[in-house]
Amino acid sequence: MKNKDLLYALNEIDSTYISEAKGTKFKNRRRRWIALGIAAACICVVVGAQHFIHQDAPKSNESGNSQGNLPQPGQSLQEVQTGAISADFAIVQASYPECAPYPGEAEFDGNFSQEGEENYKAMMIKWASERKERVSRSEKYRNDLYSFYQTTMQEFLVNGENINRIYSPLNLYMALSMLTELTDGESRKQILNLLDAPDLSAVRERAEGLWTANYCGDGMVTSLLANSLWMRQGVPFIQETMQTLTDTYHASSFQGEMGSEAFTRAFHSWLNAQTGGLLGDQVGNLEMDKNTVLELASTIYYSAQWQDRFFEEETREEIFHKADGDISCDFMHRSEVGVCYRGNNFSAVRCELKMSGDMWLFLPEESANVNEVVENTEVLDLMRNPGNWENKIYAQIGLSLPRFDVVSDIDLIEGLKTLGIVDIFDVSLADFSPMCEESDDIYMSEAKHAARITVDEKGCVAAAYTIMAAEDGAVIATEKIDFVLNRPFVFAITGADGTVLFIGVVEEP
């Protein structure tokens, strides 16, 4: 098959996913794979219940970093998993789909023949077709999530203190979706209102679509979602509800003695395994109370590569202007033809991630601050439809981005109450009747979320979790723009389908 025949056969497949096939020759692939290996991004998210703590990510082992060795951009989750779960506690282990692997040179074992090249192209077709089908699964639900993005980012990111903050909208959305299955009456209605969903069937349909579109482990992109239920031994849980959580949300179930060292250790092991150990400090602070009936946990681990890399030799120390004083930090640099977008109080650029989504960078105007940018609805409008954005400039963009490593822990309870979810936190009002037969005295005692992201020349690594516990075309550049993020800024990471995976504020790199 000629290259042009291959492209014709793939005419209905998104060109983003098959552009690598164009002009493919084995003699060139080794050079391309080396380049990909040094341009990478990784994100991890865990959903859980935590007390509100904000802290900067430890800079080194000497400064108290007990996270261990960080996952490297481009690593798969299997390469960085830590710990193991005792089989004694597992009731149901969720099954996950196997993705068609992105074709790599290793599969051909040095076979550079015509047959080998045809096999490579066949694998590319299979990979691209499956990828496109999965990403398209959330297409009709994407616009339904923007009201949730806007209300939650304003609640959890706007802050009067000059501290780093980050959260995962997708992670929180999935955890709250699972919570609708465990509640009923006014308790469920309040959650549905925040999710902007008419009923439970709509929540299930959206969750399945989002899960499928954002689950990927093909060797090029790693975006793995996982959910679990940790149940107290002896409680009569309603099996139909538990089965729905397994079938719809891919939730594994574990049962044991709440508060025991062994059960808590297994819980920590599961969370660390699903997030590559990136949130080891935060996970280590999670405790299981003996009065807890159920812990609901949801995670996401994401790894992708920069489309256009930063070169380490271009990195140099420069000044970052914090709100309360200047600091020195390492700035990465690259220059490329691109688009600079303008809002009424910010400028923005988009950095593509290989075969995935984007990292958006929003720089406030000199007269604005990061809180005003977070509150500006234009931020999400731009990410939603950049192609139709009127105020934009095609230019040679000199991007200066500081390396950063930020982490935040958020106690969600007060924020969720502000957003209208109140009954589940009141023992006299909470309705958890779909969860277990004896639900009169059960209420939500904890709702915690933690997230972390690191960005360097190779890409980004990030993690987050939410825990909930219930107790009883070519463009000619005519301008040059220096886009220098040397003061507090806003960033966001989107998946291949446009879902907002992470959004945060960097006050101090």
Short mmCIF file of C-alpha atoms in Angstrom, two decimals:
data_model
loop_
_atom_site.label_atom_id
_atom_site.label_comp_id
_atom_site.label_asym_id
_atom_site.label_seq_id
_atom_site.Cartn_x
_atom_site.Cartn_y
_atom_site.Cartn_z
CA MET A 1 0.00 0.00 0.00
CA LYS A 2 1.38 3.40 -0.99
CA ASN A 3 1.41 6.20 1.58
CA LYS A 4 -1.24 8.13 -0.35
CA ASP A 5 -3.42 5.00 -0.39
CA LEU A 6 -3.05 4.72 3.37
CA LEU A 7 -4.13 8.32 3.83
CA TYR A 8 -7.09 7.79 1.52
CA ALA A 9 -8.18 4.76 3.54
CA LEU A 10 -7.98 6.85 6.69
CA ASN A 11 -9.93 9.74 5.22
CA GLU A 12 -12.66 9.46 7.84
CA ILE A 13 -10.21 9.29 10.75
CA ASP A 14 -9.17 12.48 12.55
CA SER A 15 -5.97 13.70 10.89
CA THR A 16 -4.51 14.49 14.31
CA TYR A 17 -4.24 10.78 14.99
CA ILE A 18 -2.89 9.62 11.65
CA SER A 19 -0.52 12.42 10.66
CA GLU A 20 2.38 10.29 11.88
CA ALA A 21 1.54 7.74 9.18
CA LYS A 22 2.07 10.23 6.38
CA GLY A 23 5.39 9.67 4.71
CA THR A 24 6.30 6.95 7.20
CA LYS A 25 9.58 5.19 6.48
CA PHE A 26 11.31 2.85 8.88
CA LYS A 27 14.62 4.64 8.51
CA ASN A 28 13.05 7.79 10.00
CA ARG A 29 11.12 6.26 12.86
CA ARG A 30 14.07 5.74 15.19
CA ARG A 31 14.88 9.44 15.13
CA ARG A 32 11.23 10.35 15.74
CA TRP A 33 10.87 7.97 18.69
CA ILE A 34 13.95 9.40 20.37
CA ALA A 35 12.43 12.87 20.06
CA LEU A 36 9.15 11.69 21.54
CA GLY A 37 10.95 10.07 24.43
CA ILE A 38 12.29 13.39 25.67
CA ALA A 39 9.05 15.37 25.31
CA ALA A 40 6.41 14.15 27.75
CA ALA A 41 3.61 14.98 30.16
CA CYS A 42 1.99 13.05 32.98
CA ILE A 43 -1.00 13.77 35.18
CA CYS A 44 -2.44 11.83 38.09
CA VAL A 45 -5.66 12.44 39.99
CA VAL A 46 -7.07 10.77 43.11
CA VAL A 47 -10.50 11.45 44.48
CA GLY A 48 -10.90 11.34 48.23
CA ALA A 49 -11.86 13.09 51.44
CA GLN A 50 -9.31 15.35 53.08
CA HIS A 51 -9.16 18.29 55.48
CA PHE A 52 -8.37 21.56 53.73
CA ILE A 53 -4.61 21.96 53.51
CA HIS A 54 -2.72 24.09 51.01
CA GLN A 55 0.98 23.61 50.62
CA ASP A 56 3.64 24.01 47.99
CA ALA A 57 5.11 20.85 46.58
CA PRO A 58 8.36 19.90 48.33
CA LYS A 59 11.34 20.95 46.27
CA SER A 60 13.69 18.14 47.23
CA ASN A 61 14.28 15.36 49.70
CA GLU A 62 16.15 17.78 51.95
CA SER A 63 13.03 19.97 52.20
CA GLY A 64 10.85 17.11 53.33
CA ASN A 65 9.79 15.45 50.11
CA SER A 66 8.60 11.98 51.01
CA GLN A 67 6.93 11.40 47.67
CA GLY A 68 9.77 9.17 46.55
CA ASN A 69 10.94 9.21 42.96
CA LEU A 70 8.51 11.14 40.80
CA PRO A 71 7.05 9.48 37.71
CA GLN A 72 8.87 10.67 34.62
CA PRO A 73 6.93 12.28 31.76
CA GLY A 74 5.98 9.59 29.30
CA GLN A 75 5.98 6.68 31.77
CA SER A 76 2.97 4.40 31.83
CA LEU A 77 1.19 3.80 35.12
CA GLN A 78 2.45 0.24 35.23
CA GLU A 79 6.02 1.55 35.32
CA VAL A 80 5.46 3.73 38.37
CA GLN A 81 2.88 1.86 40.45
CA THR A 82 3.78 1.35 44.07
CA GLY A 83 2.41 -1.09 46.59
CA ALA A 84 -0.12 -3.88 46.23
CA ILE A 85 -3.61 -4.58 47.48
CA SER A 86 -4.33 -7.50 49.72
CA ALA A 87 -6.59 -9.93 47.90
CA ASP A 88 -8.24 -10.66 51.26
CA PHE A 89 -10.25 -7.42 51.00
CA ALA A 90 -11.26 -7.51 47.33
CA ILE A 91 -14.88 -8.36 46.56
CA VAL A 92 -15.05 -7.14 42.96
CA GLN A 93 -12.09 -6.00 40.86
CA ALA A 94 -13.18 -3.72 38.03
CA SER A 95 -12.13 -4.66 34.53
CA TYR A 96 -10.61 -2.08 32.19
CA PRO A 97 -10.45 -2.11 28.40
CA GLU A 98 -7.23 -2.77 26.55
CA CYS A 99 -6.40 -0.04 24.06
CA ALA A 100 -4.89 -0.72 20.68
CA PRO A 101 -1.18 0.08 21.12
CA TYR A 102 0.37 3.00 19.33
CA PRO A 103 2.68 1.40 16.72
CA GLY A 104 6.29 1.42 17.79
CA GLU A 105 9.43 0.30 16.07
CA ALA A 106 9.99 -2.43 18.67
CA GLU A 107 7.08 -4.50 17.37
CA PHE A 108 8.91 -5.13 14.11
CA ASP A 109 12.16 -6.40 15.58
CA GLY A 110 14.28 -4.80 12.90
CA ASN A 111 12.04 -5.96 10.05
CA PHE A 112 12.30 -3.02 7.63
CA SER A 113 10.80 -4.95 4.72
CA GLN A 114 7.75 -3.94 2.73
CA GLU A 115 5.74 -6.50 4.70
CA GLY A 116 6.91 -4.95 7.95
CA GLU A 117 5.98 -1.49 6.76
CA GLU A 118 2.52 -2.69 5.72
CA ASN A 119 2.07 -4.25 9.16
CA TYR A 120 3.06 -0.95 10.74
CA LYS A 121 0.49 0.94 8.70
CA ALA A 122 -2.21 -1.62 9.52
CA MET A 123 -1.48 -1.13 13.22
CA MET A 124 -1.65 2.64 12.74
CA ILE A 125 -5.08 2.31 11.12
CA LYS A 126 -6.32 0.13 13.98
CA TRP A 127 -4.93 2.49 16.61
CA ALA A 128 -6.32 5.63 14.95
CA SER A 129 -9.77 4.13 14.35
CA GLU A 130 -10.14 2.97 17.94
CA ARG A 131 -8.79 6.25 19.31
CA LYS A 132 -11.24 8.31 17.30
CA GLU A 133 -14.18 6.13 18.34
CA ARG A 134 -13.32 6.40 22.05
CA VAL A 135 -12.74 10.17 22.01
CA SER A 136 -16.05 10.73 20.21
CA ARG A 137 -18.02 9.03 23.00
CA SER A 138 -18.26 12.26 25.03
CA GLU A 139 -19.00 14.57 22.12
CA LYS A 140 -22.67 15.22 22.84
CA TYR A 141 -22.05 15.81 26.56
CA ARG A 142 -19.13 18.24 26.43
CA ASN A 143 -21.20 21.42 26.47
CA ASP A 144 -23.20 20.12 29.43
CA LEU A 145 -20.16 20.30 31.70
CA TYR A 146 -19.20 23.96 31.33
CA SER A 147 -21.58 25.30 33.95
CA PHE A 148 -20.05 22.77 36.38
CA TYR A 149 -16.54 23.85 35.40
CA GLN A 150 -17.36 27.53 35.92
CA THR A 151 -19.06 27.23 39.30
CA THR A 152 -16.52 24.82 40.79
CA MET A 153 -13.40 26.60 39.55
CA GLN A 154 -14.63 29.86 41.05
CA GLU A 155 -15.43 28.18 44.34
CA PHE A 156 -12.24 26.17 44.72
CA LEU A 157 -9.63 28.35 42.95
CA VAL A 158 -10.52 31.92 43.93
CA ASN A 159 -8.59 32.61 47.11
CA GLY A 160 -7.46 35.67 49.05
CA GLU A 161 -4.17 34.04 50.00
CA ASN A 162 -1.22 34.02 47.64
CA ILE A 163 -0.93 30.24 47.47
CA ASN A 164 -0.77 27.69 44.67
CA ARG A 165 -4.01 25.85 44.03
CA ILE A 166 -5.11 23.15 41.62
CA TYR A 167 -8.02 20.77 41.20
CA SER A 168 -9.40 18.34 38.65
CA PRO A 169 -12.91 19.14 37.36
CA LEU A 170 -13.23 15.70 35.73
CA ASN A 171 -12.17 13.94 38.90
CA LEU A 172 -14.68 15.84 41.03
CA TYR A 173 -17.42 15.31 38.45
CA MET A 174 -16.91 11.55 38.45
CA ALA A 175 -16.92 11.35 42.26
CA LEU A 176 -20.14 13.36 42.53
CA SER A 177 -21.70 11.25 39.77
CA MET A 178 -21.01 8.12 41.83
CA LEU A 179 -22.49 9.87 44.87
CA THR A 180 -25.81 10.31 43.06
CA GLU A 181 -26.09 6.50 42.96
CA LEU A 182 -25.74 6.31 46.76
CA THR A 183 -28.30 9.00 47.57
CA ASP A 184 -31.98 9.70 46.97
CA GLY A 185 -34.61 12.41 47.52
CA GLU A 186 -33.43 15.96 48.17
CA SER A 187 -29.87 14.73 48.75
CA ARG A 188 -29.66 13.43 45.19
CA LYS A 189 -31.51 16.42 43.76
CA GLN A 190 -28.93 18.84 45.16
CA ILE A 191 -26.09 16.88 43.56
CA LEU A 192 -27.94 16.71 40.24
CA ASN A 193 -28.38 20.49 40.30
CA LEU A 194 -24.64 21.04 40.66
CA LEU A 195 -23.93 18.52 37.89
CA ASP A 196 -26.55 20.30 35.76
CA ALA A 197 -28.12 16.90 35.01
CA PRO A 198 -31.90 16.31 34.77
CA ASP A 199 -31.88 12.82 36.26
CA LEU A 200 -29.82 9.79 37.22
CA SER A 201 -29.93 8.23 33.76
CA ALA A 202 -28.35 11.38 32.30
CA VAL A 203 -25.57 11.21 34.91
CA ARG A 204 -24.86 7.60 34.01
CA GLU A 205 -24.81 8.32 30.29
CA ARG A 206 -22.43 11.27 30.71
CA ALA A 207 -20.16 9.41 33.12
CA GLU A 208 -19.82 6.46 30.75
CA GLY A 209 -19.08 8.77 27.84
CA LEU A 210 -16.51 10.81 29.78
CA TRP A 211 -14.86 7.71 31.19
CA THR A 212 -14.53 6.06 27.78
CA ALA A 213 -13.27 9.22 26.04
CA ASN A 214 -10.65 9.92 28.70
CA TYR A 215 -9.42 6.38 29.37
CA CYS A 216 -6.34 5.56 27.33
CA GLY A 217 -3.28 3.38 27.83
CA ASP A 218 -1.91 2.98 24.32
CA GLY A 219 1.76 3.66 25.00
CA MET A 220 1.60 7.15 23.52
CA VAL A 221 -0.92 8.67 25.96
CA THR A 222 -1.67 7.38 29.44
CA SER A 223 -4.96 8.63 30.87
CA LEU A 224 -6.25 6.09 33.36
CA LEU A 225 -9.35 6.58 35.49
CA ALA A 226 -10.15 4.33 38.44
CA ASN A 227 -12.85 4.20 41.12
CA SER A 228 -13.28 2.14 44.26
CA LEU A 229 -15.58 1.53 47.23
CA TRP A 230 -14.21 0.67 50.67
CA MET A 231 -17.01 -0.84 52.78
CA ARG A 232 -17.27 -1.66 56.46
CA GLN A 233 -17.62 -5.33 57.22
CA GLY A 234 -21.05 -6.40 58.45
CA VAL A 235 -23.04 -3.53 56.91
CA PRO A 236 -25.97 -4.72 54.72
CA PHE A 237 -25.13 -2.85 51.51
CA ILE A 238 -27.68 -2.96 48.69
CA GLN A 239 -26.04 -5.15 46.05
CA GLU A 240 -27.95 -3.67 43.11
CA THR A 241 -26.43 -0.25 43.83
CA MET A 242 -22.95 -1.67 44.28
CA GLN A 243 -23.27 -3.56 40.99
CA THR A 244 -24.34 -0.38 39.18
CA LEU A 245 -21.22 1.38 40.45
CA THR A 246 -19.11 -1.49 39.13
CA ASP A 247 -20.82 -1.72 35.74
CA THR A 248 -21.20 2.00 35.01
CA TYR A 249 -18.24 3.57 36.83
CA HIS A 250 -15.75 0.66 36.77
CA ALA A 251 -15.60 0.73 40.57
CA SER A 252 -13.75 -2.00 42.44
CA SER A 253 -15.16 -3.02 45.83
CA PHE A 254 -13.24 -3.86 49.02
CA GLN A 255 -14.62 -4.81 52.42
CA GLY A 256 -12.91 -5.03 55.78
CA GLU A 257 -12.62 -3.69 59.30
CA MET A 258 -12.78 0.10 59.17
CA GLY A 259 -9.99 1.73 61.13
CA SER A 260 -7.82 -1.39 61.18
CA GLU A 261 -4.19 -1.03 60.19
CA ALA A 262 -4.44 -3.68 57.48
CA PHE A 263 -7.52 -2.20 55.79
CA THR A 264 -6.10 1.33 55.93
CA ARG A 265 -2.82 0.09 54.46
CA ALA A 266 -4.67 -1.57 51.58
CA PHE A 267 -6.60 1.67 50.98
CA HIS A 268 -3.37 3.68 50.85
CA SER A 269 -1.78 1.09 48.59
CA TRP A 270 -4.65 1.31 46.10
CA LEU A 271 -4.51 5.11 45.99
CA ASN A 272 -0.74 5.19 45.55
CA ALA A 273 -0.88 2.53 42.85
CA GLN A 274 -3.52 4.43 40.87
CA THR A 275 -1.61 7.72 41.09
CA GLY A 276 1.92 6.48 40.57
CA GLY A 277 2.91 7.47 44.11
CA LEU A 278 2.73 11.13 43.10
CA LEU A 279 0.53 12.01 46.08
CA GLY A 280 2.29 9.84 48.64
CA ASP A 281 2.35 12.52 51.35
CA GLN A 282 -1.35 13.30 50.96
CA VAL A 283 -2.39 9.65 50.87
CA GLY A 284 -0.32 8.94 53.98
CA ASN A 285 -2.38 11.49 55.92
CA LEU A 286 -5.69 9.80 55.08
CA GLU A 287 -7.20 7.85 57.96
CA MET A 288 -10.10 5.43 58.12
CA ASP A 289 -12.31 6.02 61.15
CA LYS A 290 -13.92 2.99 62.76
CA ASN A 291 -17.33 4.72 62.44
CA THR A 292 -16.99 5.10 58.67
CA VAL A 293 -19.49 3.04 56.70
CA LEU A 294 -18.04 3.58 53.23
CA GLU A 295 -15.11 5.37 51.57
CA LEU A 296 -15.59 6.34 47.92
CA ALA A 297 -12.38 6.98 46.00
CA SER A 298 -11.82 8.08 42.42
CA THR A 299 -8.53 8.66 40.61
CA ILE A 300 -7.07 9.75 37.30
CA TYR A 301 -3.49 9.30 36.09
CA TYR A 302 -2.51 11.12 32.94
CA SER A 303 0.68 11.11 30.89
CA ALA A 304 1.26 12.68 27.50
CA GLN A 305 4.10 14.28 25.60
CA TRP A 306 4.70 17.86 24.51
CA GLN A 307 4.03 18.28 20.82
CA ASP A 308 6.94 20.74 20.66
CA ARG A 309 9.62 20.27 23.26
CA PHE A 310 11.56 22.71 25.38
CA PHE A 311 15.35 22.30 25.23
CA GLU A 312 17.17 22.13 28.54
CA GLU A 313 20.08 24.17 27.23
CA GLU A 314 17.65 27.08 26.74
CA THR A 315 16.55 27.02 30.39
CA ARG A 316 18.00 29.81 32.53
CA GLU A 317 17.38 31.49 35.86
CA GLU A 318 15.15 34.55 35.77
CA ILE A 319 12.92 36.59 38.09
CA PHE A 320 9.33 35.64 38.91
CA HIS A 321 7.25 38.46 40.38
CA LYS A 322 5.14 37.00 43.20
CA ALA A 323 2.40 39.08 44.77
CA ASP A 324 4.50 39.52 47.91
CA GLY A 325 7.98 39.81 46.39
CA ASP A 326 10.35 38.58 43.69
CA ILE A 327 12.03 35.17 43.54
CA SER A 328 14.50 33.52 41.17
CA CYS A 329 13.51 30.35 39.33
CA ASP A 330 14.32 28.41 36.18
CA PHE A 331 12.48 29.50 33.05
CA MET A 332 12.09 27.25 30.00
CA HIS A 333 12.10 28.82 26.53
CA ARG A 334 10.93 27.99 23.04
CA SER A 335 9.87 29.95 19.98
CA GLU A 336 7.28 28.91 17.41
CA VAL A 337 4.61 30.24 15.10
CA GLY A 338 1.28 30.14 16.91
CA VAL A 339 -1.76 32.01 18.10
CA CYS A 340 -1.95 34.44 20.99
CA TYR A 341 -5.50 34.96 22.26
CA ARG A 342 -6.72 38.11 24.02
CA GLY A 343 -9.47 38.34 26.64
CA ASN A 344 -10.70 41.39 28.50
CA ASN A 345 -8.15 40.89 31.32
CA PHE A 346 -5.74 38.22 30.05
CA SER A 347 -3.64 36.89 27.20
CA ALA A 348 -3.44 33.15 26.49
CA VAL A 349 -1.49 30.60 24.49
CA ARG A 350 -2.08 26.92 23.93
CA CYS A 351 0.67 24.27 24.11
CA GLU A 352 -0.29 21.04 22.36
CA LEU A 353 0.26 17.65 23.97
CA LYS A 354 1.21 14.80 21.64
CA MET A 355 -1.83 12.86 20.43
CA SER A 356 -3.83 14.30 23.31
CA GLY A 357 -5.20 17.64 24.48
CA ASP A 358 -3.55 20.92 25.40
CA MET A 359 -2.02 22.90 28.22
CA TRP A 360 -3.51 26.39 28.26
CA LEU A 361 -1.57 29.25 29.84
CA PHE A 362 -3.43 32.41 30.90
CA LEU A 363 -1.40 35.49 31.82
CA PRO A 364 -3.35 38.28 33.59
CA GLU A 365 -2.92 41.79 32.30
CA GLU A 366 -0.76 44.04 34.49
CA SER A 367 -3.90 45.64 35.94
CA ALA A 368 -5.57 42.29 36.82
CA ASN A 369 -4.87 39.41 39.21
CA VAL A 370 -5.30 35.65 38.90
CA ASN A 371 -8.59 35.63 40.82
CA GLU A 372 -10.11 38.02 38.29
CA VAL A 373 -8.99 35.73 35.47
CA VAL A 374 -10.47 32.64 37.18
CA GLU A 375 -13.78 34.50 37.56
CA ASN A 376 -13.76 35.60 33.92
CA THR A 377 -16.15 33.40 31.93
CA GLU A 378 -14.08 34.08 28.80
CA VAL A 379 -11.46 31.59 30.04
CA LEU A 380 -13.76 28.61 29.53
CA ASP A 381 -15.36 30.18 26.45
CA LEU A 382 -11.92 30.29 24.83
CA MET A 383 -11.04 26.69 25.69
CA ARG A 384 -14.46 25.61 24.50
CA ASN A 385 -14.19 27.15 21.04
CA PRO A 386 -10.78 28.67 20.23
CA GLY A 387 -11.37 28.46 16.49
CA ASN A 388 -14.09 31.12 16.58
CA TRP A 389 -12.26 33.46 18.98
CA GLU A 390 -12.13 36.87 17.31
CA ASN A 391 -9.42 38.64 19.29
CA LYS A 392 -6.35 36.62 18.34
CA ILE A 393 -3.01 37.21 16.67
CA TYR A 394 -0.94 34.82 14.55
CA ALA A 395 2.66 35.48 15.48
CA GLN A 396 6.10 34.14 16.23
CA ILE A 397 5.65 33.48 19.94
CA GLY A 398 8.61 33.43 22.25
CA LEU A 399 7.30 31.45 25.23
CA SER A 400 8.98 31.73 28.63
CA LEU A 401 7.47 29.31 31.15
CA PRO A 402 8.84 28.65 34.65
CA ARG A 403 9.33 25.10 35.82
CA PHE A 404 6.82 24.47 38.58
CA ASP A 405 5.74 21.81 41.04
CA VAL A 406 2.54 22.65 42.90
CA VAL A 407 0.20 20.66 45.13
CA SER A 408 -2.98 21.48 47.01
CA ASP A 409 -5.30 19.60 49.32
CA ILE A 410 -8.87 20.83 49.51
CA ASP A 411 -11.58 20.10 52.04
CA LEU A 412 -14.60 20.20 49.74
CA ILE A 413 -17.35 20.35 52.36
CA GLU A 414 -17.80 24.11 52.77
CA GLY A 415 -17.42 24.67 49.03
CA LEU A 416 -20.01 22.02 48.19
CA LYS A 417 -22.40 23.54 50.72
CA THR A 418 -21.95 26.93 49.08
CA LEU A 419 -22.75 25.30 45.74
CA GLY A 420 -26.02 23.88 47.11
CA ILE A 421 -25.09 20.38 48.31
CA VAL A 422 -26.03 20.54 51.99
CA ASP A 423 -28.31 17.67 53.02
CA ILE A 424 -25.73 14.88 52.75
CA PHE A 425 -23.65 16.56 55.48
CA ASP A 426 -26.58 16.71 57.95
CA VAL A 427 -27.38 13.45 59.75
CA SER A 428 -31.02 14.50 60.11
CA LEU A 429 -31.45 15.27 56.38
CA ALA A 430 -29.09 12.94 54.50
CA ASP A 431 -30.75 10.22 52.40
CA PHE A 432 -28.41 7.32 51.67
CA SER A 433 -31.20 4.77 51.30
CA PRO A 434 -29.92 3.36 47.95
CA MET A 435 -26.61 2.50 49.64
CA CYS A 436 -27.64 0.23 52.50
CA GLU A 437 -30.74 -1.05 54.26
CA GLU A 438 -30.01 0.69 57.56
CA SER A 439 -29.31 4.26 56.40
CA ASP A 440 -31.14 6.47 58.91
CA ASP A 441 -28.02 7.66 60.76
CA ILE A 442 -25.64 7.84 57.80
CA TYR A 443 -24.28 11.16 56.56
CA MET A 444 -21.26 12.48 54.64
CA SER A 445 -18.48 13.21 57.13
CA GLU A 446 -15.60 13.95 54.76
CA ALA A 447 -15.11 15.18 51.22
CA LYS A 448 -11.48 15.77 50.25
CA HIS A 449 -9.55 16.42 47.08
CA ALA A 450 -5.82 16.57 46.42
CA ALA A 451 -3.94 17.40 43.24
CA ARG A 452 -0.35 17.87 42.15
CA ILE A 453 1.34 18.89 38.93
CA THR A 454 4.96 19.31 37.94
CA VAL A 455 6.09 20.95 34.70
CA ASP A 456 9.57 20.90 33.19
CA GLU A 457 11.26 20.63 29.78
CA LYS A 458 10.01 17.08 29.29
CA GLY A 459 6.41 17.84 30.06
CA CYS A 460 4.09 17.77 33.04
CA VAL A 461 3.31 15.27 35.76
CA ALA A 462 0.18 15.72 37.85
CA ALA A 463 -2.10 13.90 40.26
CA ALA A 464 -5.34 14.49 42.10
CA TYR A 465 -7.89 12.57 44.16
CA THR A 466 -11.29 12.98 45.76
CA ILE A 467 -12.33 10.89 48.76
CA MET A 468 -15.81 10.90 50.21
CA ALA A 469 -16.63 9.13 53.43
CA ALA A 470 -20.05 8.37 54.89
CA GLU A 471 -20.35 7.58 58.56
CA ASP A 472 -22.86 5.76 60.29
CA GLY A 473 -3.04 24.84 7.99
CA ALA A 474 0.32 26.98 7.38
CA VAL A 475 0.26 30.56 8.68
CA ILE A 476 2.66 33.40 7.86
CA ALA A 477 3.60 35.17 11.10
CA THR A 478 3.67 38.95 10.73
CA GLU A 479 4.33 39.76 14.39
CA LYS A 480 6.55 38.59 17.19
CA ILE A 481 5.18 38.22 20.72
CA ASP A 482 7.12 37.50 23.89
CA PHE A 483 4.75 35.55 26.15
CA VAL A 484 6.56 35.64 29.48
CA LEU A 485 4.85 34.04 32.47
CA ASN A 486 6.92 35.85 35.09
CA ARG A 487 4.04 36.66 37.44
CA PRO A 488 1.14 34.61 38.89
CA PHE A 489 -0.81 32.86 36.12
CA VAL A 490 -3.61 30.37 35.45
CA PHE A 491 -3.15 27.06 33.63
CA ALA A 492 -5.50 24.34 32.42
CA ILE A 493 -5.01 20.91 30.87
CA THR A 494 -7.60 19.42 28.55
CA GLY A 495 -7.96 15.84 27.33
CA ALA A 496 -8.21 14.69 23.73
CA ASP A 497 -11.98 15.23 23.83
CA GLY A 498 -11.71 18.74 25.29
CA THR A 499 -12.66 17.73 28.83
CA VAL A 500 -10.97 19.94 31.43
CA LEU A 501 -8.77 17.49 33.36
CA PHE A 502 -6.95 20.01 35.57
CA ILE A 503 -7.08 23.73 36.20
CA GLY A 504 -5.03 25.72 38.66
CA VAL A 505 -3.24 28.88 39.74
CA VAL A 506 0.55 29.22 40.07
CA GLU A 507 1.42 31.90 42.61
CA GLU A 508 4.94 30.60 43.18
CA PRO A 509 6.73 28.16 40.84
#
